[in-house]
Coordinates of C-alpha atoms in Angstrom, one line a residue:
M1 CA 29.4 -12.6 26.7
S2 CA 29.1 -15.8 28.7
P3 CA 28.0 -18.9 26.9
P4 CA 24.2 -19.2 27.1
E5 CA 24.4 -22.1 29.5
Q6 CA 26.2 -19.9 32.0
S7 CA 23.5 -17.2 31.7
V8 CA 20.9 -19.4 33.5
Q9 CA 20.8 -20.2 37.2
Q10 CA 18.3 -22.4 38.9
L11 CA 17.1 -20.5 41.9
G12 CA 14.5 -22.7 43.7
K13 CA 10.7 -22.8 43.9
F14 CA 9.4 -19.4 44.7
G15 CA 10.3 -16.0 43.1
V16 CA 9.2 -15.4 39.5
N17 CA 10.2 -12.3 37.6
I18 CA 11.8 -10.9 34.5
G19 CA 12.8 -7.3 34.4
E20 CA 15.8 -5.1 33.5
G21 CA 18.8 -6.6 35.1
Q22 CA 18.4 -10.1 36.4
G23 CA 15.0 -11.8 35.7
D24 CA 13.6 -15.0 37.1
I25 CA 11.3 -17.3 35.0
H26 CA 9.6 -20.4 36.0
I27 CA 8.6 -23.7 34.4
G28 CA 6.7 -25.9 36.8
D29 CA 8.3 -25.8 40.1
R30 CA 11.7 -24.7 38.8
I31 CA 12.9 -21.1 38.7
Y32 CA 15.5 -19.9 36.3
S33 CA 17.4 -16.6 36.1
I34 CA 18.0 -15.4 32.5
A35 CA 19.4 -12.0 31.7
P36 CA 16.9 -10.1 29.5
D37 CA 19.5 -9.4 26.8
T38 CA 20.1 -13.2 26.6
L39 CA 16.4 -13.8 26.4
R40 CA 16.0 -11.4 23.4
R41 CA 19.2 -12.7 21.7
I42 CA 18.0 -16.3 22.0
I43 CA 14.7 -15.5 20.3
R44 CA 16.3 -13.5 17.6
E45 CA 19.2 -15.7 16.7
E46 CA 19.0 -19.2 18.2
L47 CA 15.5 -20.6 18.5
W48 CA 14.9 -21.0 14.8
T49 CA 18.1 -23.0 14.1
D50 CA 18.1 -26.8 14.3
E51 CA 20.4 -26.9 17.2
Y52 CA 20.1 -24.7 20.3
S53 CA 21.3 -24.6 23.9
E54 CA 19.6 -25.8 27.0
V55 CA 18.7 -22.2 27.8
A56 CA 17.0 -21.9 24.4
K57 CA 14.9 -25.0 25.2
I58 CA 13.7 -23.3 28.4
V59 CA 12.8 -20.1 26.5
K60 CA 11.0 -22.1 23.8
T61 CA 8.9 -23.8 26.4
L62 CA 8.0 -20.4 27.9
L63 CA 6.9 -19.0 24.5
R64 CA 4.8 -22.0 23.7
E65 CA 3.1 -22.2 27.1
E66 CA 2.3 -18.5 27.5
L67 CA -0.7 -18.3 25.1
R68 CA -2.1 -21.5 26.6
R69 CA -2.6 -19.8 29.9
F70 CA -5.8 -18.2 31.1
Q71 CA -6.0 -14.5 31.9
K72 CA -6.0 -13.8 35.6
D73 CA -7.4 -10.9 37.6
Y74 CA -4.0 -9.8 38.9
G75 CA -5.1 -6.3 39.7
T76 CA -7.7 -7.4 42.3
T77 CA -5.4 -9.9 44.0
I78 CA -2.5 -7.4 44.2
G79 CA -4.8 -4.6 45.1
V80 CA -6.2 -6.5 48.1
G81 CA -2.6 -7.2 49.3
L82 CA -1.5 -3.6 48.9
N83 CA -4.7 -2.3 50.6
A84 CA -3.9 -4.7 53.4
L85 CA -0.4 -3.1 53.7
S86 CA -2.0 0.4 53.7
G87 CA -4.1 -0.7 56.7
L88 CA -1.1 -2.2 58.5
L89 CA 0.8 1.0 58.1
Q90 CA -1.5 2.6 60.7
N91 CA 0.8 0.6 63.2
P92 CA 3.7 3.1 63.9
E93 CA 6.2 0.2 64.1
I94 CA 5.3 -1.2 60.7
H95 CA 5.1 2.3 59.2
D96 CA 8.6 3.2 60.3
S97 CA 10.0 -0.1 58.9
V98 CA 8.3 0.3 55.6
V99 CA 9.2 3.9 55.0
A100 CA 12.7 2.8 54.0
F101 CA 11.2 1.2 50.8
R102 CA 9.3 4.3 49.8
V103 CA 11.8 5.1 47.0
D104 CA 11.3 1.7 45.4
F105 CA 7.5 2.1 45.6
R106 CA 7.7 5.6 44.1
A107 CA 9.9 4.5 41.2
A108 CA 7.6 1.5 40.4
S109 CA 4.5 3.7 40.6
D110 CA 6.0 6.3 38.3
K111 CA 7.0 3.7 35.7
I112 CA 3.7 2.0 35.8
A113 CA 2.0 5.3 35.3
I114 CA 3.9 5.8 32.1
V115 CA 2.8 2.4 30.8
A116 CA -0.8 3.3 31.7
K117 CA -0.7 6.6 29.9
L118 CA 0.8 5.1 26.8
K119 CA -1.8 2.3 26.8
E120 CA -4.5 5.1 27.2
L121 CA -3.1 6.9 24.1
H122 CA -3.1 3.6 22.2
D123 CA -6.7 3.0 23.1
L124 CA -7.8 6.5 22.3
L125 CA -6.2 6.4 18.9
H126 CA -8.0 3.0 18.2
N127 CA -11.3 4.7 19.2
V128 CA -10.5 7.5 16.7
E129 CA -10.1 4.9 14.0
V130 CA -13.3 3.0 14.8
V131 CA -15.6 5.9 15.9
C132 CA -14.4 8.7 13.6
Y133 CA -12.3 7.6 10.7
E134 CA -14.2 4.5 9.5
P135 CA -17.7 6.0 9.4
V136 CA -16.5 9.3 7.9
A137 CA -14.6 7.5 5.2
K138 CA -17.7 5.6 4.3
A139 CA -19.8 8.8 4.3
V140 CA -17.6 10.7 1.8
K141 CA -19.3 9.1 -1.2
H142 CA -22.7 10.5 -0.3
F143 CA -21.5 13.7 1.4
L144 CA -23.0 16.2 -1.0
E145 CA -26.1 14.1 -1.8
D146 CA -27.4 13.0 1.5
D147 CA -28.3 15.3 4.5
I148 CA -28.1 12.3 6.8
A149 CA -24.5 11.7 5.8
V150 CA -23.7 15.3 6.6
G151 CA -25.3 15.0 9.9
D152 CA -23.5 11.8 10.7
C153 CA -20.2 13.5 9.8
A154 CA -21.0 16.3 12.2
V155 CA -21.6 13.9 15.0
H156 CA -18.3 12.1 14.3
H157 CA -16.5 15.5 14.2
M158 CA -17.8 16.3 17.7
Q159 CA -16.5 12.9 18.8
L160 CA -13.1 13.6 17.2
Q161 CA -13.0 16.9 19.0
N162 CA -13.4 15.1 22.4
Y163 CA -10.7 12.5 21.5
V164 CA -8.3 15.3 20.5
L165 CA -8.7 17.0 23.8
R166 CA -8.2 13.8 25.7
I167 CA -5.1 12.8 23.7
Q168 CA -3.6 16.3 24.2
A169 CA -4.2 16.0 28.0
V170 CA -2.6 12.5 28.2
C171 CA 0.4 13.6 26.1
Q172 CA 1.2 16.3 28.7
Q173 CA 1.4 13.6 31.4
V174 CA 4.0 11.4 29.7
D175 CA 7.6 11.7 28.7
H176 CA 9.1 14.3 26.4
S177 CA 9.3 12.0 23.3
V178 CA 5.5 11.6 23.4
S179 CA 4.5 15.1 24.6
T180 CA 6.5 16.7 21.7
A181 CA 5.4 14.2 19.0
Q182 CA 3.9 15.7 15.8
W183 CA 0.9 13.4 15.4
P184 CA -1.3 15.0 18.1
S185 CA -0.9 18.3 16.4
D186 CA -1.7 16.7 13.0
L187 CA -4.8 15.1 14.6
K188 CA -5.9 18.6 15.7
T189 CA -5.4 19.9 12.2
V190 CA -7.6 17.0 10.9
E191 CA -10.3 18.0 13.4
K192 CA -10.1 21.6 12.2
V193 CA -10.3 20.7 8.5
L194 CA -13.1 18.2 9.0
G195 CA -15.1 20.9 10.8
E196 CA -14.6 23.3 7.9
A197 CA -15.5 20.7 5.4
I198 CA -18.8 20.1 7.2
A199 CA -19.6 23.8 7.7
E200 CA -18.8 24.6 4.1
L201 CA -20.1 21.3 2.5
D202 CA -16.7 21.0 0.9
A203 CA -16.1 17.4 -0.3
Q204 CA -12.5 18.2 -1.2
K205 CA -11.7 19.3 2.3
L206 CA -13.4 16.2 3.6
R207 CA -11.2 14.0 1.5
Q208 CA -8.1 15.9 2.7
A209 CA -9.1 15.4 6.3
I210 CA -9.8 11.7 5.7
S211 CA -6.5 11.2 3.9
K212 CA -4.4 12.9 6.7
L213 CA -6.3 10.9 9.3
K214 CA -5.7 7.7 7.4
R215 CA -1.9 8.3 7.5
I216 CA -2.0 9.0 11.2
I217 CA -3.8 5.7 11.8
A218 CA -1.5 3.8 9.5
H219 CA 1.7 4.8 11.3
Q220 CA 1.1 5.8 14.9
P221 CA -0.4 2.7 16.5
S222 CA 2.8 0.7 15.8
R223 CA 5.0 3.5 17.1
L224 CA 2.9 3.7 20.2
N225 CA 3.2 -0.1 20.5
T226 CA 7.0 0.3 20.4
Q227 CA 7.0 3.0 23.1
L228 CA 4.6 1.0 25.2
N229 CA 6.8 -2.2 25.0
Q230 CA 9.9 -0.2 25.8
A231 CA 8.2 1.3 28.8
A232 CA 7.3 -2.2 29.9
R233 CA 10.9 -3.3 29.6
N234 CA 11.9 -0.4 31.8
L235 CA 9.5 -1.3 34.6
Q236 CA 12.2 -3.0 36.8
L237 CA 9.4 -4.8 38.7
S238 CA 12.1 -7.0 40.3
E239 CA 13.1 -4.2 42.6
L240 CA 9.5 -3.7 43.7
I241 CA 9.1 -7.4 44.3
E242 CA 12.3 -7.7 46.3
S243 CA 11.1 -4.7 48.5
M244 CA 7.7 -6.4 49.0
R245 CA 9.4 -9.6 50.0
A246 CA 11.6 -7.7 52.6
I247 CA 8.4 -6.0 53.9
Q248 CA 6.7 -9.4 54.2
Q249 CA 9.5 -10.8 56.3
Q250 CA 9.1 -7.8 58.7
L251 CA 5.4 -8.2 58.8
V252 CA 5.6 -11.8 59.7
E253 CA 7.8 -10.8 62.7
V254 CA 5.4 -8.1 63.9
C255 CA 2.0 -9.7 63.2
P256 CA 2.3 -13.3 62.0
E257 CA -0.6 -15.4 60.7
T258 CA -3.0 -12.5 60.2
D259 CA -5.3 -12.2 57.1
E260 CA -3.6 -9.0 56.1
V261 CA -0.2 -10.6 56.0
R262 CA -1.5 -13.5 54.0
D263 CA -3.2 -11.2 51.6
F264 CA 0.1 -9.3 51.2
G265 CA 2.0 -12.5 50.5
Q266 CA -0.6 -13.5 47.9
S267 CA -0.1 -10.1 46.2
I268 CA 3.6 -10.8 45.9
T269 CA 3.0 -14.1 44.2
A270 CA 0.5 -12.5 41.8
L271 CA 2.9 -9.6 41.0
T272 CA 5.8 -11.9 40.3
D273 CA 3.6 -14.0 37.9
L274 CA 2.4 -10.8 36.2
A275 CA 6.0 -9.5 35.8
N276 CA 7.0 -12.9 34.3
R277 CA 4.2 -12.9 31.8
L278 CA 4.7 -9.3 30.8
A279 CA 8.4 -10.0 30.0
V280 CA 7.7 -13.0 27.9
L281 CA 4.8 -11.4 26.0
V282 CA 6.8 -8.2 25.3
V283 CA 9.6 -10.2 23.7
T284 CA 7.1 -12.5 21.9
H285 CA 5.3 -9.4 20.6
D286 CA 8.5 -7.9 19.3
Y287 CA 9.3 -11.2 17.5
W288 CA 5.8 -11.5 15.9
Q289 CA 5.8 -7.9 14.9
A290 CA 9.1 -8.4 13.0
I291 CA 7.5 -11.3 11.2
D292 CA 4.4 -9.3 10.5
I293 CA 6.4 -6.5 9.0
D294 CA 8.1 -8.9 6.6
L295 CA 4.8 -10.4 5.6
R296 CA 3.4 -6.9 4.9
L297 CA 6.3 -6.2 2.6
I298 CA 5.7 -9.4 0.7
E299 CA 2.0 -8.6 0.5
T300 CA 2.7 -5.4 -1.4
T301 CA 4.4 -7.2 -4.3
I302 CA 2.9 -10.7 -4.4
S303 CA 0.0 -9.7 -6.6
Y304 CA 2.4 -9.3 -9.6
D305 CA 5.7 -10.9 -8.4
V306 CA 6.2 -13.9 -6.0
M307 CA 10.0 -13.6 -6.0
E308 CA 10.1 -11.6 -2.7
L309 CA 8.2 -14.5 -1.0
E310 CA 10.5 -17.1 -2.6
I311 CA 13.6 -15.4 -1.3
A312 CA 12.2 -14.8 2.2
W313 CA 10.4 -18.2 2.6
P314 CA 13.3 -20.3 4.1
D315 CA 13.9 -17.7 6.7
L316 CA 10.2 -17.3 7.5
Q317 CA 9.8 -21.1 7.9
A318 CA 12.7 -21.2 10.4
R319 CA 11.5 -18.2 12.4
V320 CA 8.0 -19.5 13.1
K321 CA 9.1 -23.0 13.9
P322 CA 9.8 -22.3 17.6
F323 CA 6.1 -21.5 18.1
F324 CA 4.8 -24.8 16.8
D325 CA 3.3 -26.7 19.7
E326 CA 3.9 -30.4 19.7
H327 CA 0.6 -30.8 21.6
Q328 CA -1.1 -29.5 18.5
D329 CA -3.4 -26.6 19.6
D330 CA -5.9 -25.5 17.0
W331 CA -3.7 -22.6 15.8
T332 CA -0.7 -24.8 15.2
T333 CA -2.8 -27.4 13.4
W334 CA -4.1 -24.8 10.9
F335 CA -0.8 -22.9 10.6
Q336 CA 1.3 -26.0 9.9
A337 CA -1.3 -27.0 7.3
H338 CA -1.1 -23.6 5.6
T339 CA 2.7 -23.7 5.8
R340 CA 2.9 -27.1 4.1
N341 CA 0.5 -25.9 1.4
L342 CA 2.5 -22.8 0.7
D343 CA 5.7 -24.7 0.7
L344 CA 4.3 -27.1 -1.9
A345 CA 3.0 -24.3 -4.1
L346 CA 6.4 -22.6 -4.0
K347 CA 8.1 -25.9 -5.0
E348 CA 5.6 -26.3 -7.9
H349 CA 6.2 -22.7 -9.0
N350 CA 2.5 -22.1 -9.3
P351 CA 2.0 -18.3 -8.9
A352 CA -1.8 -18.4 -8.6
R353 CA -1.7 -21.1 -5.9
I354 CA 1.2 -19.4 -4.2
R355 CA -0.9 -16.2 -3.8
S356 CA -3.9 -18.1 -2.5
C357 CA -1.8 -20.1 0.0
F358 CA 0.1 -17.0 1.1
Q359 CA -3.1 -15.2 2.0
L360 CA -4.2 -18.1 4.2
Y361 CA -0.7 -18.3 5.8
R362 CA -0.7 -14.5 6.3
S363 CA -4.1 -14.6 8.0
Q364 CA -2.9 -17.3 10.5
A365 CA 0.3 -15.4 11.3
L366 CA -1.8 -12.2 11.8
N367 CA -4.1 -14.1 14.1
R368 CA -1.2 -15.1 16.4
F369 CA 0.2 -11.6 16.4
Y370 CA -3.2 -10.2 17.3
R371 CA -3.6 -12.7 20.1
V372 CA -0.2 -11.9 21.6
D373 CA -1.0 -8.2 21.3
T374 CA -4.4 -8.6 22.9
N375 CA -2.9 -10.6 25.8
L376 CA -0.2 -8.1 26.3
K377 CA -2.7 -5.2 26.4
L378 CA -4.8 -7.1 28.9
L379 CA -1.8 -7.4 31.2
F380 CA -1.1 -3.7 30.8
D381 CA -4.6 -3.1 32.1
E382 CA -3.9 -5.2 35.1
L383 CA -0.7 -3.3 35.7
S384 CA -2.6 0.0 35.6
E385 CA -4.7 -1.3 38.5
V386 CA -1.6 -2.2 40.4
G387 CA -0.4 1.4 39.9
K388 CA -3.5 2.8 41.5
H389 CA -3.1 0.7 44.6
L390 CA 0.6 1.5 44.8
A391 CA -0.4 5.2 44.8
G392 CA -2.6 4.4 47.8
V393 CA 0.3 2.9 49.7
L394 CA 2.5 6.0 48.9
D395 CA -0.3 8.3 50.2
V396 CA -0.3 6.5 53.6
L397 CA 3.5 6.5 53.7
G398 CA 3.5 10.3 53.2

């Protein structure tokens, strides 16, 4: 592998994109090209050491700045541009020149559709947890004593039936690894057992259904997250962006300085920014998820033994250090304070204080992971809107 410094190339002021293969990222008015594997390796291995390369400094700035940015309505801006292109395709000369890019548009549309369906599954399963699992789990204590509890469980069972049908339908529209997964069948079994429990007023069956549903909710969201992030890494939006830039050049020659061409140009700018943010957030999400897994493991033993935390603490401190913002945003201020308190408690070998400080530290780390996850899901929603407009262009291309 080339040294990290040789993996970066300054490209100029305009394209912004990270995808599989070459990816461009921007800081201010500078554009850099960093291979995605290099980006992931830097975050895993280099950023949390005391000395790191110039490339790592660039990546560190990206990671810190991402969560300081406001969310944008990418879908609307990109949609306006793609709709403008659909209108321009009524011109035979433009249509014939754009047809050559149909393969790239189709590939991007198909991959975006996979991301959209996985996001839909993730949201449906979240709804199952909130709308079905949580209220039924609360009702189990009064199931045999309260007619209202039985009625509530019946309502939630009907809601679960609808979610099961929707999940099964979505699973048939995604790749083989999802359509053949066991958990949708398990969810169908839960729905059946829950229905029997309500019809027979069987509290034991109700507990069985709740227990099985609890296991599904405990394991499947993180697995769907993994599949969703992998699908995002496979988007290869760089190829779509390059095709759009080539189309833009042809449009400028045929119909320069029209509103439609300007709208299309703005859609390219918005798409490159969306692609850039997606790439950074996917990698950041993977990083924080790994930290969250370690903290969960520590949490399982800390009530009776702090040794697991004592062993892991130096590594944890180093791994979160790249995300501290020298400009001191609110999260950094609180997290650094909790880090210092936990570090002091560990040095004093005070188990009670260690446990207390760890819970505060854990909550702040979870807060950051949740924020990264939320921002990433919002960008997936924007990407879904892009997919709909891409489908419209493909319909016109024929």
